[in-house]
Structure formats: structure tokens, C-alpha cells
Coordinates of C-alpha atoms in Angstrom, one line a residue:
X1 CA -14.5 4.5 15.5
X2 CA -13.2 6.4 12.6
X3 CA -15.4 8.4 10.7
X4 CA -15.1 7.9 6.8
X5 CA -14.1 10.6 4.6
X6 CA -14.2 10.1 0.6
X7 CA -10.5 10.4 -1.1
X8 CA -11.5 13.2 -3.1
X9 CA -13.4 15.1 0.0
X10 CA -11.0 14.5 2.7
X11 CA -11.0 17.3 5.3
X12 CA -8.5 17.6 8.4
X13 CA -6.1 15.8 6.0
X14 CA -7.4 12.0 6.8
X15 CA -5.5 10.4 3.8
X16 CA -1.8 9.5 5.0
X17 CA -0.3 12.0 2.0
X18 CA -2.2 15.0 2.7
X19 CA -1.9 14.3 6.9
X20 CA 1.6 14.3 5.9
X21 CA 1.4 17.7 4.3
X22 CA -0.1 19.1 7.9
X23 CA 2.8 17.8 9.7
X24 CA 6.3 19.7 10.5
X25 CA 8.9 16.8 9.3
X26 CA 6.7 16.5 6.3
X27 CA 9.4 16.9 3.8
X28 CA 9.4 13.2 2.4
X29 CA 5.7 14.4 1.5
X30 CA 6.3 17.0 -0.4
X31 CA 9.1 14.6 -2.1
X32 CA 6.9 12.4 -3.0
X33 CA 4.6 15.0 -4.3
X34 CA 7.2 16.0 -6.7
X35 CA 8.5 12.9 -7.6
X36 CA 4.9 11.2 -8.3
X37 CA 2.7 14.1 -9.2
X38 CA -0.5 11.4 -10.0
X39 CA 0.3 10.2 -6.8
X40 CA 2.4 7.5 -4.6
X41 CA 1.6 4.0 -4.3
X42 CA -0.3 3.3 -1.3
X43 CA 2.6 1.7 0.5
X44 CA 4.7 4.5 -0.4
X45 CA 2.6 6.9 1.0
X46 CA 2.4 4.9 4.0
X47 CA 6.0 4.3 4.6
X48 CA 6.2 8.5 4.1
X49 CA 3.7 9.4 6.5
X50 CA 5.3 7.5 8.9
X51 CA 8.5 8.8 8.5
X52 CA 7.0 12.5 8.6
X53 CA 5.4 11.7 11.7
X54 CA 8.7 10.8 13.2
X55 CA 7.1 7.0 13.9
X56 CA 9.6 4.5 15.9
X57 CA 10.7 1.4 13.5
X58 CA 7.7 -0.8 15.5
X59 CA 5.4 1.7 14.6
X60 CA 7.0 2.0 10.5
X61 CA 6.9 -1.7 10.6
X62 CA 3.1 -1.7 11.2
X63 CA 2.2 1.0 8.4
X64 CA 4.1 -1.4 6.0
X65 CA 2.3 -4.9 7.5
X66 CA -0.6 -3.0 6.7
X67 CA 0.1 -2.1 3.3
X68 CA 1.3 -6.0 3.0
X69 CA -2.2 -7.3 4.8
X70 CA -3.9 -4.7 2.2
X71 CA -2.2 -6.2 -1.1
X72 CA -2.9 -9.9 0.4
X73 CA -6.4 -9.9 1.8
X74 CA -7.9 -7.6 -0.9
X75 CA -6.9 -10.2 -3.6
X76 CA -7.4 -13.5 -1.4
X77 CA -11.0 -12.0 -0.9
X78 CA -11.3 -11.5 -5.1
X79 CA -10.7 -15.4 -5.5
X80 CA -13.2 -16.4 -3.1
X81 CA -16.1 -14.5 -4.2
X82 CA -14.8 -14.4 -8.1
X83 CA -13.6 -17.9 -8.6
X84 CA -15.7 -19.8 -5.4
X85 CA -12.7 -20.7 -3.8
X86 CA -12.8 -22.3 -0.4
X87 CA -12.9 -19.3 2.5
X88 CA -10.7 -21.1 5.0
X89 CA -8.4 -22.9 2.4
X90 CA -7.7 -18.9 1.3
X91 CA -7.3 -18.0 4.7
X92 CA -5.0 -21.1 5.8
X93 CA -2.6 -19.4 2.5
X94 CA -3.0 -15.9 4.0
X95 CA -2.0 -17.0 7.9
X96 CA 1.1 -19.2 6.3
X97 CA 2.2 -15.7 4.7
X98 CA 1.8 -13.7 8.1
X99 CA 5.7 -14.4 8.7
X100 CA 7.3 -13.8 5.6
X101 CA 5.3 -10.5 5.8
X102 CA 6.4 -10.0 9.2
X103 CA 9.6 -10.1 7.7
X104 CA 9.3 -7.7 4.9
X105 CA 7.4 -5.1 6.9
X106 CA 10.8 -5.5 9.0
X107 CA 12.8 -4.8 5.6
X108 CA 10.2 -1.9 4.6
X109 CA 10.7 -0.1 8.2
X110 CA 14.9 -0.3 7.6
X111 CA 14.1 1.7 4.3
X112 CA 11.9 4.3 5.1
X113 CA 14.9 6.8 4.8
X114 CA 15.8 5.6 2.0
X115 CA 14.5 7.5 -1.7
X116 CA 11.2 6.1 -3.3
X117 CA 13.5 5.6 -6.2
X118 CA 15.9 3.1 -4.7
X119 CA 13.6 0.9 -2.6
X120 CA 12.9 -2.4 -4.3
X121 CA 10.0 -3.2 -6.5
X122 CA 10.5 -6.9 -7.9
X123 CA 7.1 -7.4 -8.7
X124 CA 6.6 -3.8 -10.6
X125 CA 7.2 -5.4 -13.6
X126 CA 4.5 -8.3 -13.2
X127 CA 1.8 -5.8 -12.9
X128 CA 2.5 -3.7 -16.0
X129 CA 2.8 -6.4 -18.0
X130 CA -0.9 -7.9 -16.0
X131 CA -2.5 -4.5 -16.4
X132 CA -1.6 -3.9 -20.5
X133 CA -2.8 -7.6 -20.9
X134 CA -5.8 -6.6 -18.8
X135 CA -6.2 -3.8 -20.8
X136 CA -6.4 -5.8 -24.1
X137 CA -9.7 -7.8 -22.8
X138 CA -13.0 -8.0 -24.0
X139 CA -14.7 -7.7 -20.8
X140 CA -13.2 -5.9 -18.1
X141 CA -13.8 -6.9 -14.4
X142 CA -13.6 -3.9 -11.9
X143 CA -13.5 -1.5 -14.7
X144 CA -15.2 2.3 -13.6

């Protein structure tokens, strides 16, 4: 099984940026690094990895569904236990998705060459604008 390592602890370079670091094609890394010096996005650091390691397209393809099934489940989890939502009605929602994120993890994998800058980001937008109304709350949920 793999062992867990905290993000700010992470010896042997488990976190997909810093395993980049440790690898010989990891240029797009150290790209990234410059570019976003707080830090990629998840699926950006995901895609770059990948591409450092030299993965196939099948193998880029995965690294994005995952970053998809992360950004899907994680909130479809939230509404069940925040809003009492029916656990299989979620689910049924999440399994009608799997091939439109098939699809897009297809479309992530044909850009991983491509510059963070370029690759598409329709919903970036969307959560700015959620996060500064967030931010305007009385009560904040999650907040640390």
C-alpha cells in the first residue's frame, strides 16, 4: 500500500511536483515552478509529472481522469454529508459523467505539451468569482 507522507514533510519526493524535480526530463517542472511560484494546480502538476516521466498518452490520460475523479467525487461527497443528499442518487450523476470525463482526460493527455498558459480553463472564472463571494460570508465552512 502506499505509505502517507504530509505535503509539507514529503521525503523521497512523493508529491507529483517535487518527484518531478528528481527526474531527468523534469524541465516542465521547473517551468511550472517559475511560472506558479505558490504552486500549480493539482491537475497541472499532474499533467507535468507525467510528462517529465516520459508517460505514454494512456498513461497521461489516467493522471488527468484522476485529477477529473478528484474534482467530481470530492464535491459529490460534500453534498451528501453537507446537504443529506441521497448517496446513490449522487453516485448515479457521478457514473453518467464517467464518459464525458473519459473524454476530457483524452483532451488533457493531447495537451500535455502544450504551455500551462495556453491550456483551457473555462471554469477559472466561476471559481474566483465563488471563492471572493465565499469570502464575503459570515460563517465559513472548511475555513483553517
Amino acid at each position: 500500500m502506499f505509505r502517507h507522507n504530509p505535503p509539507d514533510r514529503s521525503p523521497g519526493g512523493r508529491r507529483p511536483e517535487i518527484a518531478g524535480h528528481r527526474s531527468d526530463k523534469g524541465r516542465p517542472i521547473h517551468i511550472l515552478a517559475a511560472t506558479f511560484p505558490n504552486g500549480p494546480h493539482q491537475p497541472i502538476a499532474l499533467g507535468a509529472a507525467a510528462r517529465a516521466f516520459g508517460l505514454d498518452p494512456h498513461a497521461t490520460a489516467l493522471a488527468a481522469l484522476a485529477a477529473l475523479h478528484e474534482s467530481t467525487a470530492g464535491p459529490a461527497t460534500a453534498a451528501i454529508r453537507l446537504l443529506g443528499l441521497d448517496p446513490f442518487a449522487v453516485h448515479a450523476v457521478l457514473a453518467r459523467l464517467d464518459p464525458r470525463m473519459d473524454e476530457l482526460a483524452l483532451q488533457a493527455a493531447a495537451l500535455a505539451h502544450d504551455p500551462a498558459a495556453r491550456l483551457p480553463a473555462p471554469s477559472a472564472p466561476m471559481l474566483d468569482i465563488s471563492a471572493q463571494h465565499h469570502s464575503d460570508w459570515e460563517v465559513h465552512l472548511f475555513a483553517s
